[in-house]
Amino acid sequence: MNLVHLKYAVEIEKTRSISKAAENLLMAQPNLSRAVKELEESLGITIFRRTSRGILVTAEGEEFLRRARSILAQVEEVENYYKYHKTRTQKFSVSVPRAAYISDAFGEVLKQVDSSLPCEIYFKEAGYEAAIDNILQEGFGLGIIRFQREREGEIVPALESKGLRCEPFFEFVHVVAVSKFSSLAAKQVLGLDDLKGRIEIAFAEEEFEVPALNRKQCGCRRICVFERGSQADLLRSVPNTYAWCSPMPQQTLESLGLAQLECKGEERVFKDMLIYPEGYRFSELDKLFMAKVRQIARLL
């Protein structure tokens, strides 16, 4: 017995005719009759009696059909549930470097999420290797990685050999972020000597995205954090602190109470690059995120 047999029996009960049921099921009448006979034999009961007045349901058949309808209804409910969630669930997943402009783009995406539909959204701040692993091992759809421009020639072929597509979209030189009340905030351009004796608020997990400065030149005093929020809090509350970061939108600087300044002596160019699996089909949220992150980056 299988679900198909249950459907056959319920259709016969509905039409009270083998021939009509076979027509509705798009199958030959002899095949339907044979299937019902096999079902009755496997259960050891008689479900239908054939009379001159048509098909009659036996008492045993009534009980069987009641259970069959219940089973089919439950199966339909499960199928509809997963069909709906698979086709209508709004899905988005991305791993990114710690960058305010990327978070701003993500915020714009969240504004477009349809609150009437289910959603599965993952936004993870991650370093270079972790962003790649999240796509290859964890099923993430998108990633943004950060690296020094001179390494692009070795990085892109390595990623393509792993089945990843690469789209560079933003080049920048790191800037120095300080509290808007810092004595440095009034300067137009900094030099590395301006950072001597001050405390750097750095991320503990440093990879390609952090400039490899000679920290002895800057005083080599550091506080390591793991989150951008903690970094911004410390820049505001701890005197004589600074942080290296990618350029931030002016609106973000104002909301965080920070200022950013160019610094002579650290002028290497870094790149942010979008990565995703070969053959990946972009969701509407993917497309919106990519458009927003490029739009904001162009303004920096």
CSV table of C-alpha atoms in Angstrom, one decimal:
chain,number,residue,atom,x,y,z
A,1,MET,CA,0.0,0.0,0.0
A,2,ASN,CA,1.2,3.5,-0.8
A,3,LEU,CA,-0.2,7.0,-1.0
A,4,VAL,CA,-1.2,6.5,-4.6
A,5,HIS,CA,-3.5,3.6,-3.6
A,6,LEU,CA,-5.1,5.8,-1.0
A,7,LYS,CA,-5.8,8.5,-3.7
A,8,TYR,CA,-7.3,5.8,-5.9
A,9,ALA,CA,-9.7,4.6,-3.2
A,10,VAL,CA,-10.8,8.1,-2.2
A,11,GLU,CA,-11.5,9.1,-5.8
A,12,ILE,CA,-13.6,6.0,-6.3
A,13,GLU,CA,-15.6,6.8,-3.2
A,14,LYS,CA,-16.1,10.4,-4.5
A,15,THR,CA,-17.4,9.4,-7.9
A,16,ARG,CA,-19.0,6.0,-6.9
A,17,SER,CA,-17.8,4.8,-10.3
A,18,ILE,CA,-14.7,2.9,-11.3
A,19,SER,CA,-14.9,4.3,-14.9
A,20,LYS,CA,-15.4,7.9,-13.8
A,21,ALA,CA,-12.6,7.6,-11.2
A,22,ALA,CA,-10.3,6.2,-13.8
A,23,GLU,CA,-11.1,9.1,-16.1
A,24,ASN,CA,-10.4,11.7,-13.4
A,25,LEU,CA,-7.2,10.0,-12.6
A,26,LEU,CA,-6.1,9.8,-16.2
A,27,MET,CA,-5.6,6.1,-16.2
A,28,ALA,CA,-7.1,3.0,-17.8
A,29,GLN,CA,-10.1,1.4,-15.9
A,30,PRO,CA,-8.5,-2.1,-15.8
A,31,ASN,CA,-5.4,-0.7,-14.2
A,32,LEU,CA,-7.5,1.1,-11.5
A,33,SER,CA,-9.5,-2.0,-10.8
A,34,ARG,CA,-6.4,-4.1,-10.5
A,35,ALA,CA,-4.8,-1.5,-8.1
A,36,VAL,CA,-7.9,-1.5,-5.8
A,37,LYS,CA,-8.0,-5.3,-5.7
A,38,GLU,CA,-4.3,-5.4,-4.7
A,39,LEU,CA,-5.0,-2.8,-2.0
A,40,GLU,CA,-7.9,-4.8,-0.6
A,41,GLU,CA,-5.9,-8.0,-0.7
A,42,SER,CA,-2.9,-6.4,1.1
A,43,LEU,CA,-5.3,-5.1,3.9
A,44,GLY,CA,-7.4,-8.2,4.1
A,45,ILE,CA,-10.6,-6.2,3.8
A,46,THR,CA,-13.3,-5.4,1.2
A,47,ILE,CA,-13.5,-1.7,0.6
A,48,PHE,CA,-16.0,-1.5,-2.3
A,49,ARG,CA,-18.9,-3.8,-3.4
A,50,ARG,CA,-19.8,-3.6,-7.1
A,51,THR,CA,-23.6,-3.8,-7.6
A,52,SER,CA,-26.0,-3.1,-10.4
A,53,ARG,CA,-26.6,0.3,-8.8
A,54,GLY,CA,-22.9,1.1,-8.8
A,55,ILE,CA,-20.1,1.1,-6.2
A,56,LEU,CA,-21.1,0.7,-2.5
A,57,VAL,CA,-18.7,1.3,0.4
A,58,THR,CA,-18.6,-1.5,3.0
A,59,ALA,CA,-18.5,-0.8,6.7
A,60,GLU,CA,-14.8,-1.8,6.7
A,61,GLY,CA,-14.3,0.5,3.7
A,62,GLU,CA,-15.9,3.5,5.5
A,63,GLU,CA,-13.3,3.2,8.3
A,64,PHE,CA,-10.4,2.7,5.9
A,65,LEU,CA,-11.5,5.7,3.8
A,66,ARG,CA,-11.9,7.9,6.8
A,67,ARG,CA,-8.3,7.2,7.7
A,68,ALA,CA,-7.1,7.5,4.1
A,69,ARG,CA,-8.7,11.0,3.8
A,70,SER,CA,-7.0,12.0,7.0
A,71,ILE,CA,-3.6,10.8,5.9
A,72,LEU,CA,-3.9,12.5,2.5
A,73,ALA,CA,-5.0,15.8,4.1
A,74,GLN,CA,-1.9,15.7,6.3
A,75,VAL,CA,0.4,14.9,3.4
A,76,GLU,CA,-1.1,17.8,1.4
A,77,GLU,CA,-0.6,20.1,4.4
A,78,VAL,CA,3.1,19.2,4.7
A,79,GLU,CA,3.6,19.5,0.9
A,80,ASN,CA,1.9,23.0,0.9
A,81,TYR,CA,3.9,24.1,3.9
A,82,TYR,CA,7.3,23.3,2.4
A,83,LYS,CA,6.3,24.4,-1.1
A,84,TYR,CA,5.2,27.8,0.3
A,85,HIS,CA,8.4,28.3,2.4
A,86,LYS,CA,10.7,27.1,-0.4
A,87,THR,CA,9.2,29.4,-3.0
A,88,ARG,CA,8.2,32.4,-0.8
A,89,THR,CA,10.9,32.5,2.0
A,90,GLN,CA,13.1,35.6,1.5
A,91,LYS,CA,16.7,34.3,1.8
A,92,PHE,CA,19.9,36.3,2.1
A,93,SER,CA,23.3,35.4,3.5
A,94,VAL,CA,26.6,37.3,3.3
A,95,SER,CA,29.9,37.4,5.1
A,96,VAL,CA,31.6,40.8,5.1
A,97,PRO,CA,34.7,42.7,6.5
A,98,ARG,CA,34.0,45.1,9.3
A,99,ALA,CA,33.0,48.2,7.4
A,100,ALA,CA,30.4,50.8,8.1
A,101,TYR,CA,29.4,51.4,4.5
A,102,ILE,CA,28.6,47.7,4.1
A,103,SER,CA,26.5,47.7,7.2
A,104,ASP,CA,24.6,50.8,5.9
A,105,ALA,CA,23.9,48.9,2.7
A,106,PHE,CA,22.6,46.0,4.6
A,107,GLY,CA,20.3,48.3,6.6
A,108,GLU,CA,18.8,49.5,3.3
A,109,VAL,CA,18.2,45.9,2.3
A,110,LEU,CA,16.3,45.2,5.6
A,111,LYS,CA,14.0,48.1,4.8
A,112,GLN,CA,12.8,46.2,1.7
A,113,VAL,CA,12.1,42.9,3.4
A,114,ASP,CA,8.4,41.9,3.1
A,115,SER,CA,7.1,41.6,6.6
A,116,SER,CA,4.2,39.4,5.4
A,117,LEU,CA,6.6,36.6,4.2
A,118,PRO,CA,9.0,34.4,6.1
A,119,CYS,CA,12.7,35.2,5.9
A,120,GLU,CA,16.1,33.7,6.6
A,121,ILE,CA,18.7,36.4,6.7
A,122,TYR,CA,22.4,36.0,7.8
A,123,PHE,CA,24.8,38.9,8.0
A,124,LYS,CA,28.2,37.9,9.4
A,125,GLU,CA,31.3,40.1,9.9
A,126,ALA,CA,34.2,37.8,9.0
A,127,GLY,CA,37.8,37.9,7.8
A,128,TYR,CA,39.1,36.9,4.5
A,129,GLU,CA,39.4,33.1,5.0
A,130,ALA,CA,36.2,32.9,7.0
A,131,ALA,CA,34.2,34.6,4.3
A,132,ILE,CA,35.4,32.1,1.7
A,133,ASP,CA,34.8,29.1,4.0
A,134,ASN,CA,31.3,30.4,4.8
A,135,ILE,CA,30.4,30.1,1.1
A,136,LEU,CA,32.3,26.8,0.4
A,137,GLN,CA,31.4,25.0,3.7
A,138,GLU,CA,28.4,26.8,5.3
A,139,GLY,CA,26.2,27.5,2.3
A,140,PHE,CA,26.4,31.3,2.4
A,141,GLY,CA,25.3,32.9,-0.9
A,142,LEU,CA,27.6,36.0,-0.9
A,143,GLY,CA,30.8,37.2,0.5
A,144,ILE,CA,32.9,40.4,0.5
A,145,ILE,CA,36.6,40.0,1.0
A,146,ARG,CA,39.2,42.7,1.5
A,147,PHE,CA,42.8,42.6,0.4
A,148,GLN,CA,45.8,44.7,-0.7
A,149,ARG,CA,45.4,45.6,-4.4
A,150,GLU,CA,48.9,44.2,-5.4
A,151,ARG,CA,47.7,40.7,-4.4
A,152,GLU,CA,44.7,40.6,-6.8
A,153,GLY,CA,46.7,38.7,-9.4
A,154,GLU,CA,47.2,35.8,-7.0
A,155,ILE,CA,43.9,36.0,-5.1
A,156,VAL,CA,41.5,35.9,-8.1
A,157,PRO,CA,42.9,32.8,-9.8
A,158,ALA,CA,43.0,31.0,-6.4
A,159,LEU,CA,39.3,31.8,-5.8
A,160,GLU,CA,38.3,30.8,-9.3
A,161,SER,CA,40.0,27.5,-8.8
A,162,LYS,CA,37.6,26.9,-5.9
A,163,GLY,CA,34.6,27.6,-8.1
A,164,LEU,CA,34.0,31.2,-7.0
A,165,ARG,CA,33.2,34.2,-9.1
A,166,CYS,CA,34.9,37.5,-8.2
A,167,GLU,CA,33.7,41.1,-8.8
A,168,PRO,CA,36.0,43.9,-7.4
A,169,PHE,CA,33.9,47.0,-6.7
A,170,PHE,CA,35.7,49.3,-4.3
A,171,GLU,CA,39.2,50.6,-3.9
A,172,PHE,CA,40.4,52.7,-0.9
A,173,VAL,CA,43.2,53.8,1.3
A,174,HIS,CA,42.7,53.3,5.0
A,175,VAL,CA,41.8,56.4,7.0
A,176,VAL,CA,42.1,57.2,10.7
A,177,ALA,CA,38.9,57.4,12.8
A,178,VAL,CA,38.9,59.5,16.0
A,179,SER,CA,36.3,61.0,18.3
A,180,LYS,CA,34.9,64.3,16.9
A,181,PHE,CA,36.1,65.9,20.1
A,182,SER,CA,39.7,64.6,19.7
A,183,SER,CA,42.4,67.2,19.2
A,184,LEU,CA,43.2,65.4,15.9
A,185,ALA,CA,39.8,66.0,14.5
A,186,ALA,CA,40.6,69.6,13.6
A,187,LYS,CA,43.5,68.6,11.4
A,188,GLN,CA,43.1,68.2,7.6
A,189,VAL,CA,45.7,65.4,7.1
A,190,LEU,CA,47.6,63.4,9.7
A,191,GLY,CA,51.1,61.9,9.7
A,192,LEU,CA,52.2,58.8,11.5
A,193,ASP,CA,53.9,61.0,14.0
A,194,ASP,CA,50.6,62.4,15.0
A,195,LEU,CA,49.6,58.9,16.3
A,196,LYS,CA,52.6,58.5,18.6
A,197,GLY,CA,51.6,58.0,22.2
A,198,ARG,CA,48.0,57.4,21.3
A,199,ILE,CA,46.1,54.1,21.7
A,200,GLU,CA,45.0,52.2,18.7
A,201,ILE,CA,41.6,50.5,18.9
A,202,ALA,CA,42.2,47.4,16.7
A,203,PHE,CA,40.3,44.3,15.8
A,204,ALA,CA,41.7,41.2,17.4
A,205,GLU,CA,41.2,39.1,14.3
A,206,GLU,CA,43.4,40.9,11.8
A,207,GLU,CA,43.8,39.5,8.3
A,208,PHE,CA,44.4,41.1,4.9
A,209,GLU,CA,42.0,44.0,5.6
A,210,VAL,CA,44.2,45.6,8.2
A,211,PRO,CA,47.2,47.7,7.1
A,212,ALA,CA,50.4,46.3,8.3
A,213,LEU,CA,51.8,49.5,9.7
A,214,ASN,CA,55.1,49.8,11.6
A,215,ARG,CA,53.3,50.2,14.9
A,216,LYS,CA,56.6,51.1,16.6
A,217,GLN,CA,56.4,54.4,14.7
A,218,CYS,CA,52.9,55.0,16.1
A,219,GLY,CA,53.8,54.0,19.7
A,220,CYS,CA,52.6,50.4,19.6
A,221,ARG,CA,49.8,50.9,22.2
A,222,ARG,CA,46.7,48.8,21.4
A,223,ILE,CA,43.3,47.7,22.7
A,224,CYS,CA,41.9,44.8,20.8
A,225,VAL,CA,38.2,44.3,20.3
A,226,PHE,CA,36.0,42.0,18.3
A,227,GLU,CA,33.1,44.2,17.3
A,228,ARG,CA,32.7,47.5,15.5
A,229,GLY,CA,30.2,48.7,18.1
A,230,SER,CA,32.8,48.3,20.8
A,231,GLN,CA,35.4,50.1,18.7
A,232,ALA,CA,33.2,53.1,18.2
A,233,ASP,CA,32.3,53.2,21.9
A,234,LEU,CA,35.9,53.2,22.9
A,235,LEU,CA,36.9,55.9,20.4
A,236,ARG,CA,34.2,58.1,21.9
A,237,SER,CA,34.9,57.4,25.6
A,238,VAL,CA,38.6,56.8,25.9
A,239,PRO,CA,40.8,59.9,25.3
A,240,ASN,CA,43.7,59.8,22.8
A,241,THR,CA,42.4,56.8,20.9
A,242,TYR,CA,42.2,56.1,17.2
A,243,ALA,CA,41.4,53.3,14.7
A,244,TRP,CA,42.3,52.4,11.2
A,245,CYS,CA,39.3,51.8,9.0
A,246,SER,CA,37.9,52.0,5.5
A,247,PRO,CA,36.2,55.3,4.7
A,248,MET,CA,32.8,55.8,6.3
A,249,PRO,CA,29.7,57.7,5.0
A,250,GLN,CA,29.4,61.1,6.6
A,251,GLN,CA,26.0,60.2,8.0
A,252,THR,CA,27.5,57.3,9.8
A,253,LEU,CA,30.3,59.4,11.2
A,254,GLU,CA,27.8,61.9,12.6
A,255,SER,CA,25.7,59.2,14.2
A,256,LEU,CA,28.7,57.7,15.8
A,257,GLY,CA,30.2,61.0,16.9
A,258,LEU,CA,33.4,60.3,15.0
A,259,ALA,CA,35.7,62.0,12.4
A,260,GLN,CA,37.9,60.4,9.8
A,261,LEU,CA,41.2,61.8,8.4
A,262,GLU,CA,43.7,60.9,5.8
A,263,CYS,CA,47.1,59.8,7.0
A,264,LYS,CA,50.3,60.3,5.1
A,265,GLY,CA,52.6,57.3,5.4
A,266,GLU,CA,49.9,54.7,5.0
A,267,GLU,CA,48.9,55.1,1.3
A,268,ARG,CA,48.6,51.5,0.1
A,269,VAL,CA,45.4,50.7,-1.9
A,270,PHE,CA,43.0,48.0,-0.7
A,271,LYS,CA,40.2,46.4,-2.5
A,272,ASP,CA,36.8,45.1,-1.5
A,273,MET,CA,35.6,42.3,-3.8
A,274,LEU,CA,32.2,40.5,-4.0
A,275,ILE,CA,32.5,36.7,-4.2
A,276,TYR,CA,29.8,34.0,-4.9
A,277,PRO,CA,29.6,30.4,-6.2
A,278,GLU,CA,29.8,29.7,-9.9
A,279,GLY,CA,26.3,29.4,-11.2
A,280,TYR,CA,24.7,31.0,-8.1
A,281,ARG,CA,21.2,32.4,-8.7
A,282,PHE,CA,20.8,35.8,-7.1
A,283,SER,CA,17.7,36.4,-5.0
A,284,GLU,CA,16.0,39.8,-5.1
A,285,LEU,CA,17.6,40.6,-1.8
A,286,ASP,CA,21.0,39.6,-3.2
A,287,LYS,CA,20.5,42.0,-6.1
A,288,LEU,CA,19.4,44.8,-3.9
A,289,PHE,CA,22.3,44.4,-1.5
A,290,MET,CA,24.9,44.4,-4.4
A,291,ALA,CA,23.3,47.5,-5.8
A,292,LYS,CA,23.2,49.4,-2.5
A,293,VAL,CA,26.8,48.5,-1.5
A,294,ARG,CA,28.1,49.7,-4.8
A,295,GLN,CA,26.0,52.8,-4.7
A,296,ILE,CA,27.3,53.8,-1.2
A,297,ALA,CA,30.9,52.9,-2.1
A,298,ARG,CA,30.8,55.2,-5.1
A,299,LEU,CA,30.0,58.1,-2.7
A,300,LEU,CA,33.0,57.6,-0.4
